[in-house]
Amino acid sequence: DFYESKKASVKGFKKTGLMLMRAVFDNFGRQMINEQEVLNNISDIVMNIYVAESSLLRVRKKEEAGEDVALYKDMIDIFIYDTAASIRKDAQDAVNAIFEGGELKLFTKGVEKFTCVEPVNVKEARRRIADKLIEENRYCF
C-alpha cells in the first residue's frame, strides 16, 4: 500500500531524529547548547519530518474525499525520496560531530538503515507534474 510504505519511511526518519536527540543529550548534557551545528542538523531533520508527515496525511485525506491524487502521490514520492537524502546528510553530519571509532560506525549504520527508502523515478514523476502545470497554464495544486 502506498501510504503504508511512505508511513514506514517517515517512521524511519523519526527514529533517526530521536536517535540523534538522545545521542546529543547523552554526550553533551547541558553543554549541548554549545553544539549549535548539531542542533541545527536535528532541527532540519525535525522540520523535514513534519512536512513529510503532514503532506502524506493531506494527500490521504484528499483521496478519502474522492479526489484524484495521482499527481499528489508523485509529489509525495519525490519529497520522501529527496527528504531521505537530506535527512541522511544532516544525520551523518551530526553523527560525525558526536562520535568516533566503533560508535561512529554503529550510528552510521543506524542512519543508513532509518533513511533507506524505496527507489523512485523522480524524472518521470516530475515530468507528469510539469505536464499538468503546462496543460493548465497555471499553478493548479
mmCIF file of C-alpha atoms in Angstrom:
data_model
loop_
_atom_site.group_PDB
_atom_site.id
_atom_site.type_symbol
_atom_site.label_atom_id
_atom_site.label_comp_id
_atom_site.label_asym_id
_atom_site.label_seq_id
_atom_site.Cartn_x
_atom_site.Cartn_y
_atom_site.Cartn_z
ATOM 1 C CA ASP A 1 0.000 0.000 0.000
ATOM 2 C CA PHE A 2 1.319 3.432 -0.983
ATOM 3 C CA TYR A 3 0.515 5.108 2.323
ATOM 4 C CA GLU A 4 1.912 2.311 4.473
ATOM 5 C CA SER A 5 5.178 2.398 2.545
ATOM 6 C CA LYS A 6 5.518 6.157 2.958
ATOM 7 C CA LYS A 7 4.486 5.992 6.622
ATOM 8 C CA ALA A 8 7.269 3.446 7.150
ATOM 9 C CA SER A 9 9.742 5.902 5.627
ATOM 10 C CA VAL A 10 8.526 8.708 7.896
ATOM 11 C CA LYS A 11 8.762 6.356 10.867
ATOM 12 C CA GLY A 12 12.406 5.713 9.969
ATOM 13 C CA PHE A 13 13.001 9.449 9.739
ATOM 14 C CA LYS A 14 11.517 9.864 13.219
ATOM 15 C CA LYS A 15 13.777 7.131 14.587
ATOM 16 C CA THR A 16 16.749 8.963 13.112
ATOM 17 C CA GLY A 17 15.736 12.210 14.805
ATOM 18 C CA LEU A 18 15.096 10.548 18.150
ATOM 19 C CA MET A 19 18.370 8.631 17.964
ATOM 20 C CA LEU A 20 20.258 11.882 17.412
ATOM 21 C CA MET A 21 18.407 13.795 20.119
ATOM 22 C CA ARG A 22 19.263 11.074 22.607
ATOM 23 C CA ALA A 23 22.886 10.968 21.443
ATOM 24 C CA VAL A 24 23.294 14.730 21.805
ATOM 25 C CA PHE A 25 21.787 14.699 25.282
ATOM 26 C CA ASP A 26 23.823 11.687 26.420
ATOM 27 C CA ASN A 27 27.094 13.050 25.059
ATOM 28 C CA PHE A 28 26.777 16.739 25.825
ATOM 29 C CA GLY A 29 24.137 17.040 28.538
ATOM 30 C CA ARG A 30 23.530 20.662 29.434
ATOM 31 C CA GLN A 31 26.503 21.661 27.289
ATOM 32 C CA MET A 32 24.520 20.782 24.166
ATOM 33 C CA ILE A 33 23.636 24.480 23.932
ATOM 34 C CA ASN A 34 27.202 24.948 22.682
ATOM 35 C CA GLU A 35 26.668 22.438 19.869
ATOM 36 C CA GLN A 36 24.725 24.762 17.578
ATOM 37 C CA GLU A 37 25.704 22.993 14.371
ATOM 38 C CA VAL A 38 24.471 19.634 15.643
ATOM 39 C CA LEU A 39 21.266 21.179 16.963
ATOM 40 C CA ASN A 40 20.776 22.826 13.574
ATOM 41 C CA ASN A 41 21.108 19.420 11.893
ATOM 42 C CA ILE A 42 18.489 17.977 14.225
ATOM 43 C CA SER A 43 16.178 20.968 13.682
ATOM 44 C CA ASP A 44 16.351 20.479 9.922
ATOM 45 C CA ILE A 45 15.523 16.796 10.367
ATOM 46 C CA VAL A 46 12.511 17.591 12.564
ATOM 47 C CA MET A 47 11.199 20.143 10.053
ATOM 48 C CA ASN A 48 11.540 17.658 7.196
ATOM 49 C CA ILE A 49 9.703 15.011 9.211
ATOM 50 C CA TYR A 50 6.865 17.446 9.903
ATOM 51 C CA VAL A 51 6.464 18.380 6.233
ATOM 52 C CA ALA A 52 6.671 14.758 5.071
ATOM 53 C CA GLU A 53 4.095 13.502 7.543
ATOM 54 C CA SER A 54 1.744 16.464 7.079
ATOM 55 C CA SER A 55 1.872 16.151 3.292
ATOM 56 C CA LEU A 56 1.187 12.447 3.469
ATOM 57 C CA LEU A 57 -1.833 12.976 5.721
ATOM 58 C CA ARG A 58 -3.221 15.751 3.489
ATOM 59 C CA VAL A 59 -2.988 13.630 0.352
ATOM 60 C CA ARG A 60 -4.609 10.674 2.085
ATOM 61 C CA LYS A 61 -7.446 12.938 3.225
ATOM 62 C CA LYS A 62 -7.925 14.199 -0.352
ATOM 63 C CA GLU A 63 -8.088 10.632 -1.628
ATOM 64 C CA GLU A 64 -10.631 9.655 1.026
ATOM 65 C CA ALA A 65 -12.728 12.631 -0.134
ATOM 66 C CA GLY A 66 -12.758 11.144 -3.635
ATOM 67 C CA GLU A 67 -10.272 13.474 -5.312
ATOM 68 C CA ASP A 68 -7.817 12.304 -7.962
ATOM 69 C CA VAL A 69 -4.490 12.259 -6.155
ATOM 70 C CA ALA A 70 -2.177 10.608 -8.693
ATOM 71 C CA LEU A 71 -0.053 13.726 -9.126
ATOM 72 C CA TYR A 72 -0.087 14.422 -5.402
ATOM 73 C CA LYS A 73 1.273 10.917 -4.883
ATOM 74 C CA ASP A 74 4.034 11.765 -7.345
ATOM 75 C CA MET A 75 4.809 14.831 -5.229
ATOM 76 C CA ILE A 76 4.906 12.698 -2.089
ATOM 77 C CA ASP A 77 7.193 10.171 -3.805
ATOM 78 C CA ILE A 78 9.591 12.919 -4.846
ATOM 79 C CA PHE A 79 9.514 14.661 -1.482
ATOM 80 C CA ILE A 80 10.055 11.497 0.587
ATOM 81 C CA TYR A 81 12.869 10.405 -1.728
ATOM 82 C CA ASP A 82 14.619 13.793 -1.641
ATOM 83 C CA THR A 83 13.990 14.213 2.075
ATOM 84 C CA ALA A 84 15.601 10.864 2.845
ATOM 85 C CA ALA A 85 18.823 12.120 1.267
ATOM 86 C CA SER A 86 18.599 15.425 3.138
ATOM 87 C CA ILE A 87 17.933 13.739 6.476
ATOM 88 C CA ARG A 88 20.716 11.229 5.834
ATOM 89 C CA LYS A 89 23.191 14.070 5.227
ATOM 90 C CA ASP A 90 22.096 16.098 8.265
ATOM 91 C CA ALA A 91 22.127 12.993 10.448
ATOM 92 C CA GLN A 92 25.537 11.890 9.224
ATOM 93 C CA ASP A 93 26.957 15.363 9.828
ATOM 94 C CA ALA A 94 25.645 15.213 13.396
ATOM 95 C CA VAL A 95 26.899 11.668 13.959
ATOM 96 C CA ASN A 96 30.355 12.620 12.665
ATOM 97 C CA ALA A 97 30.426 15.527 15.131
ATOM 98 C CA ILE A 98 29.338 13.419 18.106
ATOM 99 C CA PHE A 99 31.067 10.049 17.756
ATOM 100 C CA GLU A 100 34.379 8.427 16.905
ATOM 101 C CA GLY A 101 35.534 4.866 16.241
ATOM 102 C CA GLY A 102 33.129 1.998 16.813
ATOM 103 C CA GLU A 103 30.263 4.206 17.929
ATOM 104 C CA LEU A 104 30.612 6.247 14.749
ATOM 105 C CA LYS A 105 30.307 3.107 12.628
ATOM 106 C CA LEU A 106 27.331 1.869 14.644
ATOM 107 C CA PHE A 107 25.429 5.142 14.400
ATOM 108 C CA THR A 108 26.302 5.492 10.709
ATOM 109 C CA LYS A 109 24.682 2.102 10.088
ATOM 110 C CA GLY A 110 21.631 3.272 12.026
ATOM 111 C CA VAL A 111 21.361 6.415 9.914
ATOM 112 C CA GLU A 112 21.635 4.388 6.714
ATOM 113 C CA LYS A 113 19.003 1.909 7.905
ATOM 114 C CA PHE A 114 16.488 4.508 9.065
ATOM 115 C CA THR A 115 16.797 6.729 5.984
ATOM 116 C CA CYS A 116 16.583 3.966 3.396
ATOM 117 C CA VAL A 117 13.573 4.479 1.103
ATOM 118 C CA GLU A 118 12.167 2.771 -1.965
ATOM 119 C CA PRO A 119 13.660 3.963 -5.255
ATOM 120 C CA VAL A 120 11.594 6.469 -7.224
ATOM 121 C CA ASN A 121 11.860 7.539 -10.850
ATOM 122 C CA VAL A 122 11.819 11.220 -9.958
ATOM 123 C CA LYS A 123 12.411 12.297 -13.550
ATOM 124 C CA GLU A 124 9.137 10.761 -14.740
ATOM 125 C CA ALA A 125 7.219 11.930 -11.669
ATOM 126 C CA ARG A 126 8.461 15.486 -12.167
ATOM 127 C CA ARG A 127 7.550 15.357 -15.847
ATOM 128 C CA ARG A 128 3.989 14.247 -15.042
ATOM 129 C CA ILE A 129 3.640 17.165 -12.631
ATOM 130 C CA ALA A 130 5.167 19.598 -15.132
ATOM 131 C CA ASP A 131 2.875 18.324 -17.911
ATOM 132 C CA LYS A 132 -0.161 19.059 -15.738
ATOM 133 C CA LEU A 133 1.081 22.566 -14.964
ATOM 134 C CA ILE A 134 1.733 23.221 -18.652
ATOM 135 C CA GLU A 135 -1.696 21.860 -19.576
ATOM 136 C CA GLU A 136 -3.426 24.082 -17.018
ATOM 137 C CA ASN A 137 -1.152 27.054 -17.789
ATOM 138 C CA ARG A 138 -1.288 27.995 -14.092
ATOM 139 C CA TYR A 139 -0.396 26.616 -10.708
ATOM 140 C CA CYS A 140 -3.217 24.149 -10.080
ATOM 141 C CA PHE A 141 -2.185 22.410 -6.883
#
